[in-house]
């Protein structure tokens, strides 16, 4: 039987895991067996750079941490080696990075995941992985908002330029039209 000190440490680990899961918008659970230290180091660096918290976890501790989160369904996949990747802000980053890594490493596989407090299928994780990055999506949205304004600005400029030509040409045209009329109206000195 474990000592009281060890039980307290495990309770703290479960509490920390549970808090991470509850604060996260998305998470992916993977089976990390068969990867070497160099590959693992690169993977962790990529995840860290994307703001994803990644850690190897014991299945029993993760099972306890999932209780009360609404994600208890994930306990069925907790066998073998397990690592958890969670993000508090980015719904796509963990799925994208881990899916790309799994494609390149035969023994590394995705077990399951969650999004916005709901368990999602492997197909949904794959769909998330194929989405453009957050920065690309934001740039696309910004361009979509900017396009109508740019079109409107070009239209206003074209109208202003057209009106400018008409206004500049108007005095010359008026003078040309007035000259023959003035000649007809003037009395001749014969």
Backbone as a ProteinNet text record, in pm:
[ID]
protein_1_A
[PRIMARY]
XXXXXXXXXXXXXXXXXXXXXXXXXXXXXXXXXXXXXXXXXXXXXXXXXXXXXXXXXXXXXXXXXXXXXXXXXXXXXXXXXXXXXXXXXXXXXXXXXXXXXXXXXXXXXXXXXXXXXXXXXXXXXXXXXXXXXXXXXXXXXXXXXXXXXXXXXXXXXXXXXXXXXXXXXXXXXXXXXXXXXXXXXXXXXX
[TERTIARY]
85.2	0	89.9	59.5	142	130.1	233.2	233.4	141.6	111.2	23.6	85.6	217.7	287.9	271.8	285.1	271.5	127	31.9	-109.2	-140.9	-83.4	-105.5	-45.7	72.4	135	48.1	-6.3	-91.1	-220.3	-275.6	-396	-367.1	-250.8	-212	-194	-131.9	-113.9	-249.7	-343.2	-477.4	-545.8	-532.3	-594	-536.4	-404.2	-339.2	-386.8	-390	-437.8	-582.3	-665.8	-807.1	-824.5	-746.2	-752.7	-708.6	-601.4	-554.2	-662.8	-725.5	-830.1	-947.8	-990.3	-1104	-1077.1	-953.7	-918.2	-892.8	-877	-838.1	-957.3	-935.1	-1038.3	-1029.3	-910.6	-892.1	-780.3	-788.6	-684.9	-679.8	-561.3	-541.1	-462.6	-507.2	-439.2	-370	-241.7	-163.8	-96.1	-61.8	21.5	159.2	254.3	383.7	491.7	457.1	561.1	637.5	763.3	844.2	911.6	903.5	975.6	1102.4	1204.9	1331.4	1337.3	1438.4	1452.5	1464.3	1538.8	1556	1422.7	1343.3	1211.6	1118	1122.7	1038.5	1074.4	1202.9	1248.2	1196.5	1202.6	1152.4	1001	929.7	784.8	747.3	813.5	783.6	811.9	918.8	952.8	844.8	798.1	692.7	563.8	529	407.5	419.9	534.8	557.9	547	607.5	605.2	461.6	375.6	235.9	147.2	206.5	128.7	52.3	99.2	33.5	113	41.8	103	98.9	215.8	226.6	298.9	242.1	305.9	267.4	361.5	334.9	259.2	151.7	69.6	42	22.1	-16.5	-166	-203.5	-344.1	-435.8	-391.4	-476.1	-497.8	-392.7	-406.7	-497.2	-482.2	-566.9	-712.1	-733.8	-870	-935.3	-861	-913.8	-935.9	-845.5	-856.8	-975.8	-1014.4	-1127	-1262.9	-1265.9	-1393	-1447	-1573.6	-1638.9	-1612.8	-1543.1	-1514.9	-1611.6	-1690.1	-1776.6	-1703.6	-1579	-1497.1	-1463.8	-1543.4	-1516.6	-1510.7	-1575.6	-1575.8	-1433.6	-1341.6	-1202.6	-1128.6	-1180.8	-1111.3	-1099.2	-1186.5	-1181.8	-1060.5	-994.3	-877.4	-745.8	-751.9	-632	-565.1	-493.6	-416.2	-279.7	-180.6	-46.3	15	107.6	172.3	78.1	72.7	-21.7	44.5	19.6	59.7	-60.2	-67.1	-179.3	-126.6	-187.9	-154	-279.2	-271.3	-386.9	-347.5	-446.3	-424.9	-541.3	-510	-613.8	-672.3	-602.7	-647.6	-665.8	-594.1	-594.5	-659.7	-769.6	-842.9	-775.1	-684.6	-629.2	-485.3	-406.7	-261.8	-223.7	-280.9	-240.4	-275.6	-393.8	-434.1	-344.2	-313.3	-230.6	-88.6	-25.5	113.4	123.7	35	41.5	3.6	-90.7	-126.8	-11.5	53.6	169.6	280.2	301.1	403.7	368	240.3	195.1	210.6	191	207.7	352.1	447.3	588.8	648.1	576.3	628.6	528.1	568.4	481.9	418.2	492.6	441.4	366.5	380.3	314.2	171.7	72.5	-65.6	-154.2	-258.3	-355.8	-464.9	-495.7	-597.6	-734.2	-737.9	-864.5	-840.5	-950.8	-936	-1067.1	-1057.9	-1177.7	-1165.7	-1282.3	-1290.4	-1405.5	-1375.4	-1477.6	-1561.8	-1493.8	-1561.2	-1637.4	-1621.3	-1689.5	-1587.2	-1609.2	-1523	-1545	-1434.7	-1446.1	-1382.8	-1427.5	-1379.1	-1242	-1178.2	-1050.1	-1066.5	-1182.2	-1209.4	-1215.1	-1274.9	-1284	-1144.8	-1062.9	-925.3	-850.1	-870.7	-807.2	-854.9	-983.3	-1037.8	-976.1	-963.1	-899.7	-755	-687.1	-546.5	-529.6	-630.6	-623.3	-662.4	-716	-752	-625.9	-636.8	-521.3	-493.4	-374.7	-337.8	-422.6	-420.9	-497.8	-460.2	-330.7	-283.3	-336.9	-337	-388.4	-538.6	-611.1	-755.6	-785	-709.7	-729.2	-698.1	-592.6	-557.4	-667.1	-725	-833.2	-955.9	-990	-1104.4	-1078.6	-959	-925.3	-934.4	-886.3	-893.8	-1038.7	-1121.5	-1262.9	-1332.6	-1296.1	-1354	-1298.2	-1173.5	-1107.2	-1149.9	-1181	-1213.2	-1330	-1444.2	-1553.4	-1514.9	-1437	-1396.1	-1303.1	-1213.1	-1120.7	-1197	-1294.8	-1377.5	-1454.3	-1509.5	-1583.4	-1490.8	-1370.2	-1274	-1236.5	-1216.6	-1185	-1300.8	-1424.7	-1542.3	-1555.1	-1534.7	-1541.9	-1434	-1315.2	-1205.2	-1237.3	-1294.3	-1330	-1435.4	-1535.4	-1640.1	-1579.8	-1493	-1429.6	-1344.7	-1270.1	-1188.2	-1275.1	-1385.5	-1477	-1538.3	-1583.2	-1638.9	-1532.8	-1411.3	-1300.9	-1277.1	-1281.9	-1266	-1380.2	-1502.8	-1619.6	-1611.7	-1571.9	-1563.1	-1454.2	-1338.2	-1228.3	-1261.6	-1329.7	-1362.8	-1483.3	-1565.9	-1689.8	-1666.2	-1574.5	-1556.9	-1511.3	-1425.1	-1377.1	-1490	-1570.6	-1683.2	-1786.7	-1813.3	-1911.2	-1864.3	-1735.7	-1682.4	-1692.5	-1666.2	-1674	-1817.6	-1913	-2053.3	-2101.3	-2050.4	-2094.5	-2040.2	-1926.5	-1864.8	-1951.3	-2004.7	-2086.6	-2216.3	-2270.4	-2395	-2368.1	-2254.3	-2220.3	-2201.6	-2144.8	-2122.8	-2254.4	-2352.1	-2484.5	-2557.8	-2544.6	-2620.1	-2558.7	-2434.2	-2370.2	-2415.6	-2449.2	-2492	-2371.7	-2394.9	-2287.4	-2285	-2172	-2158.4	-2140.1	-2243.8	-2234.8	-2280.6
-117.3	0	123.8	220.2	340.4	424.9	498.1	583.9	703.7	771.6	889.2	999	1010.7	1112.5	1086.4	961	925.3	944.8	907	927.2	1075.9	1157.1	1301.7	1355.7	1308.9	1350.9	1311.6	1191.5	1144.6	1224.9	1259	1343	1478.9	1533.7	1662	1649.5	1540.2	1517.3	1506.5	1435.6	1421.5	1558.5	1637.4	1770.2	1860.2	1855.6	1936.2	1891.8	1761.1	1707.8	1747.8	1733.9	1767.9	1916.2	2000.2	2144.9	2177.2	2113.4	2133.7	2096.2	1983.4	1935.5	2032.3	2076.6	2167.7	2304.1	2351.5	2482.1	2477.5	2357.3	2342.2	2346.4	2406	2405.3	2277.9	2217.5	2094.9	2012.1	1882	1791.9	1666.9	1609.7	1487.1	1389.1	1265.1	1158.6	1068.8	1041	961.2	843	746.2	633.3	664.4	692.3	743.4	636.7	510	405.1	406.2	368.1	350.6	475.1	587.9	705.6	724.2	774.7	792.7	930.2	951.7	1075	1196.5	1184.7	1299	1340.7	1243.2	1273.6	1331.9	1275.1	1325.4	1470	1501.3	1637.4	1736	1697.5	1783.2	1801.9	1692.8	1699	1793.6	1776.6	1862.7	2010.5	2037.5	2175.4	2235.5	2158.7	2206.5	2235.3	2144.9	2163.7	2284.1	2299	2411.6	2544.4	2547.5	2669.6	2707.7	2606.5	2630.6	2655.7	2654.5	2679.9	2558.1	2440.1	2315.3	2253.9	2214.5	2148.4	1998.1	1935.1	1792.6	1721.8	1610.4	1533.9	1387.1	1302.8	1159.9	1145.9	1066.2	1049.5	901.7	870.7	734.5	719.5	605.6	582	592.5	540.6	545.4	689.3	771	910.9	987.9	962.2	1030.1	985.2	858.1	807.8	883.3	900.8	975.1	1122.3	1179.7	1321	1346.7	1248.3	1264.3	1259.5	1205.1	1196.9	1337.4	1355.2	1483.4	1589.4	1554	1651.4	1639	1531.3	1505.4	1430.1	1394.2	1325.2	1182.7	1127.7	994.9	887.8	912.7	818.5	787.9	880.2	861.5	756	719	620.1	485.3	457.5	331.7	317.3	427.3	422.1	427.8	432.1	449	315.5	266.9	144.1	168.7	96.6	112.9	245.6	294	421.7	535.8	638.1	747.1	881.7	974.2	1113.9	1200.5	1313.3	1405.5	1540.3	1592.5	1726	1811.8	1924.1	2012.6	2156.7	2232.8	2374.6	2454.1	2563.9	2649.4	2745	2767.1	2869.9	2822.4	2720.4	2680.1	2543.3	2539.6	2414.9	2320.5	2372.4	2295.9	2250	2325.8	2303.2	2161.8	2110.6	1977.8	1870.7	1878.8	1778.9	1786.5	1905.9	1925.1	1870.8	1911.6	1871.3	1720.8	1667.5	1525	1436.2	1481.3	1403.7	1399.5	1513.7	1517	1426.4	1429	1344.8	1196.1	1162.5	1023.7	973.2	1060.7	1021.4	982.3	1043.3	1018.6	907.9	868.3	769.2	654.6	540.1	422.5	381.1	380.7	331.2	436.4	560.6	670.6	681.1	681.8	688.4	772.7	825.7	905.3	811.7	821.3	735.5	802.8	932.4	1003.3	1146.7	1218.3	1357.3	1421.4	1549.2	1625.2	1767.3	1828.4	1965.5	2034.9	2146.2	2224.7	2138.6	2051.4	1971.5	1850.9	1816.1	1701.5	1605	1475.8	1373.9	1376.3	1371	1370.8	1244	1208.9	1087.9	1111.4	1002.2	1012.8	1085.4	1068.5	1138.3	1289.7	1329.7	1472.9	1528.9	1451.6	1494.1	1511	1417.5	1426.3	1550.9	1580.7	1701.9	1827.7	1830.7	1945.3	1960.6	1848.7	1851.4	1910.2	1896.6	1946.9	2093.6	2151.3	2293.2	2379.3	2495.1	2586.5	2633.3	2684.9	2732.8	2853.5	2886.6	2999.8	3129.1	3148.7	3270.2	3280.1	3167.3	3166.8	3194.3	3133.4	3158.5	3304.7	3363.8	3505	3595.1	3562.8	3641.6	3631	3512.7	3492.8	3574.4	3572	3650.1	3799.9	3843.5	3985.1	4025.1	3939.9	3969.9	3974.5	3885.2	3884.5	4012.7	4063.7	4189.9	4308.5	4300.2	4411.1	4423.6	4315.1	4316.3	4409.9	4403.1	4496.6	4642.5	4668.1	4806.3	4855.5	4769.9	4808.2	4832	4748.4	4767.5	4897.9	4926.4	5051.5	5171.7	5162.7	5272.9	5294.8	5186.4	5199.8	5262.3	5223	5279.4	5428.1	5466.5	5608.7	5687.8	5631.3	5698.6	5715.1	5611.2	5618.6	5724.8	5731	5832.8	5972	5984.9	6114.8	6157.2	6063.8	6096.5	6134.2	6063.3	6093.6	6231.8	6260.3	6391.9	6499.5	6468	6563.2	6597.9	6498.7	6524.5	6609.2	6578.6	6652.9	6797	6816.8	6950.7	7030.9	6968.7	7039.1	7069.9	6978.1	6998	7088.8	7101.9	7178.9	7323.8	7399.9	7539.9	7552.3	7465.2	7472.3	7440.5	7336.7	7301.4	7412.7	7471.6	7580.6	7700.6	7730	7842.5	7813.7	7691.8	7655.9	7662.9	7619.5	7626.1	7770.7	7853.4	7992.8	8076.9	8046.3	8126.5	8133.8	8025.2	8039.4	8114.8	8095.9	8167.1	8314.5	8353.9	8495.8	8556.7	8482.2	8535.1	8559.2	8471.1	8487.6	8604.6	8626	8733.3	8870	8878	9008.9	9076.1	9206.3	9278	9302.3	9297.7	9320.1	9467.5	9521.1	9662.1	9674.5	9669.5	9682.8	9812.2
0	0	0	-87.3	-94.5	32.7	58.5	177.6	155.8	264.4	258.4	172.5	178.5	100.8	-49.6	-90.9	-232.2	-277.6	-193.4	-227.4	-245.3	-160.7	-171.9	-301.7	-339.2	-465.1	-584.2	-579.5	-689.2	-696.8	-582.5	-580.3	-643	-612.6	-671.6	-823.2	-867.8	-1011.3	-1081.5	-1021	-1077.2	-1083.1	-978.1	-975	-1084.4	-1101.7	-1205.8	-1344	-1367.5	-1496	-1522.1	-1422	-1435.2	-1467.9	-1402.2	-1427.8	-1571.1	-1617.5	-1755.8	-1855.6	-1831.3	-1922.9	-1922.7	-1805.1	-1795.5	-1858.8	-1852.6	-1909.4	-2060.2	-2113.9	-2253.5	-2348.2	-2465.1	-2569.3	-2652.7	-2654.1	-2731.6	-2671.3	-2695.4	-2648.5	-2733.3	-2741.6	-2818.3	-2730.9	-2731.4	-2656.4	-2758.8	-2734	-2829.1	-2761.1	-2844.7	-2804.4	-2861.6	-2776.1	-2820.8	-2833.5	-2823.2	-2824.1	-2956.6	-2947.4	-3067.3	-3120.9	-3049.7	-3099.8	-3017.8	-3084	-3013.6	-2946.9	-2869.1	-2790.9	-2882.1	-2990.5	-3081.6	-3143	-3189.1	-3246.7	-3141.3	-3021.8	-2913.1	-2877.8	-2879	-2848.5	-2952.9	-3079.7	-3188	-3174.2	-3147.1	-3130	-3015.5	-2903.3	-2787.5	-2816.8	-2890	-2925.4	-3016.1	-3113.8	-3204.1	-3127.6	-3037	-2957.9	-2864.9	-2801.1	-2710.4	-2786.7	-2906.4	-2988	-3027.2	-3042.9	-3079	-2957.1	-2837.6	-2715.7	-2666.2	-2703.4	-2662.6	-2548.4	-2442.2	-2326.8	-2352.8	-2355.6	-2387.9	-2275	-2230	-2121.8	-2131.1	-2094.9	-2080.3	-1948.2	-1951.1	-1830.7	-1806.2	-1680.6	-1645.4	-1671.2	-1726.5	-1760.5	-1638.9	-1523.8	-1404.2	-1358	-1363.9	-1322.9	-1419.2	-1549.4	-1647.5	-1634.1	-1604.7	-1581.8	-1466.4	-1357.5	-1242.3	-1276.5	-1356.1	-1393	-1484.8	-1563.3	-1656.4	-1586.9	-1465.6	-1392.9	-1365.9	-1398.1	-1373.3	-1479.9	-1586.1	-1692.5	-1810.2	-1811.4	-1925.9	-2035.9	-2009.7	-2109.2	-2066.3	-1976.8	-1922.3	-2031.1	-2143.3	-2255.9	-2304.1	-2283	-2326.4	-2244.7	-2128.1	-2045.5	-2115.2	-2211.9	-2285.3	-2376.1	-2407.5	-2496.6	-2420.1	-2289.3	-2208.4	-2179.3	-2279.7	-2266.9	-2328.3	-2281.5	-2337.4	-2295.2	-2377.7	-2346.8	-2384.7	-2300.7	-2323.3	-2296.8	-2389.1	-2370.9	-2403.8	-2337.6	-2354.9	-2401	-2508.2	-2559.3	-2550.7	-2477.8	-2460.8	-2490.6	-2535.7	-2562.2	-2505.9	-2439.8	-2383.1	-2484.9	-2597.1	-2691.9	-2835.4	-2877.9	-3018.4	-3034.4	-3108.6	-3128.6	-3227.2	-3308.7	-3419.6	-3396.9	-3323.3	-3315.3	-3273.2	-3165.8	-3118.8	-3221.1	-3280.3	-3380.4	-3503.1	-3548.3	-3667.9	-3646.6	-3539.6	-3514.4	-3489.1	-3406.9	-3374.4	-3493.2	-3576.1	-3695.2	-3795.1	-3814.2	-3904.4	-3851.2	-3720.7	-3659.9	-3675.7	-3654.8	-3666.7	-3810.6	-3907.9	-4047.7	-4078.6	-4009.4	-4034.7	-3947.2	-3841.8	-3747.2	-3732.8	-3777	-3786.3	-3653.8	-3545.8	-3417.5	-3336.5	-3371.3	-3300.7	-3355.8	-3267.6	-3317.4	-3225.9	-3285.1	-3211	-3161.6	-3032	-2970.7	-2971.5	-2946.2	-2936.7	-2896.9	-2875.4	-2836.2	-2797.7	-2767.9	-2731.8	-2785	-2802.8	-2853	-2782.1	-2718.7	-2648.4	-2552.6	-2477.6	-2376.4	-2428.3	-2556.2	-2615.5	-2673	-2653.1	-2712.1	-2863.1	-2939.5	-3085.4	-3143	-3261	-3327.4	-3390	-3430.3	-3499	-3632.4	-3696.8	-3822.7	-3800.3	-3691.2	-3658.5	-3628.2	-3559.4	-3531.4	-3662.6	-3755.1	-3886.9	-3962	-3952.2	-4016.1	-3956.1	-3824.6	-3758.1	-3803.9	-3820	-3860.9	-4000.9	-4083.1	-4221	-4233.2	-4127.9	-4132.2	-4138.6	-4201.4	-4199.9	-4057.6	-4036.8	-3903.9	-3865.3	-3739.5	-3687.1	-3758.3	-3782.2	-3847	-3989.4	-4061.3	-4199.6	-4198.6	-4104.5	-4095.4	-4063.7	-3971.3	-3937.8	-4056.8	-4130.3	-4249.1	-4354.9	-4370.2	-4466.1	-4427.1	-4299.7	-4252.3	-4271.1	-4238.2	-4255.1	-4402	-4490.5	-4634.3	-4680.8	-4626.9	-4664.2	-4620.4	-4503.5	-4457.1	-4533.7	-4572.1	-4638.6	-4785.1	-4851.5	-4993.7	-5027.8	-4958.3	-4992.8	-4970.5	-4865.1	-4839.3	-4949.4	-4994.5	-5101	-5230.6	-5260.9	-5380.6	-5372.4	-5256.3	-5236.9	-5255.9	-5200.3	-5213.4	-5359.6	-5435.1	-5577.9	-5653.5	-5619.8	-5686.2	-5656.7	-5532.6	-5495.6	-5568.2	-5575.8	-5645.2	-5793.3	-5854.9	-5997	-6020.9	-5933.8	-5946.8	-5928.2	-5830.2	-5804.3	-5923.7	-5981.7	-6098.5	-6216.9	-6236.4	-6346.2	-6326.6	-6204.7	-6174.1	-6189.7	-6154.9	-6169	-6314.9	-6405.8	-6548.2	-6599.2	-6560.8	-6605.5	-6557.1	-6433.3	-6377.1	-6445.9	-6470.9	-6536.2	-6681.2	-6750.1	-6890.8	-6908.2	-6809.5	-6820.3	-6859.1	-6798.3	-6837.9	-6984.4	-7028.3	-7165.8	-7262.6	-7230.3	-7315.4	-7316	-7199.7	-7191.8	-7273.2	-7268	-7344.5	-7494.1	-7534.4	-7675.9	-7725.1	-7640.7	-7679.1	-7683.3	-7597	-7588.6	-7704	-7756	-7862.8	-7988.5	-8046.5	-8165.4	-8136	-8018.2	-7983.8	-7972.8	-7923.1	-7909	-8046.9	-8139.2	-8274.1	-8345.2	-8326.2	-8390.1	-8331.3	-8200.8	-8137.5	-8158.6	-8190.9	-8206	-8335.9	-8329.3	-8451.5	-8542.5	-8666.2	-8761.4	-8799.9	-8816.4	-8848	-8998.9	-9067	-9211.3	-9257.2
[MASK]
++++++++++++++++++++++++++++++++++++++++++++++++++++++++++++++++++++++++++++++++++++++++++++++++++++++++++++++++++++++++++++++++++++++++++++++++++++++++++++++++++++++++++++++++++++++++++++++

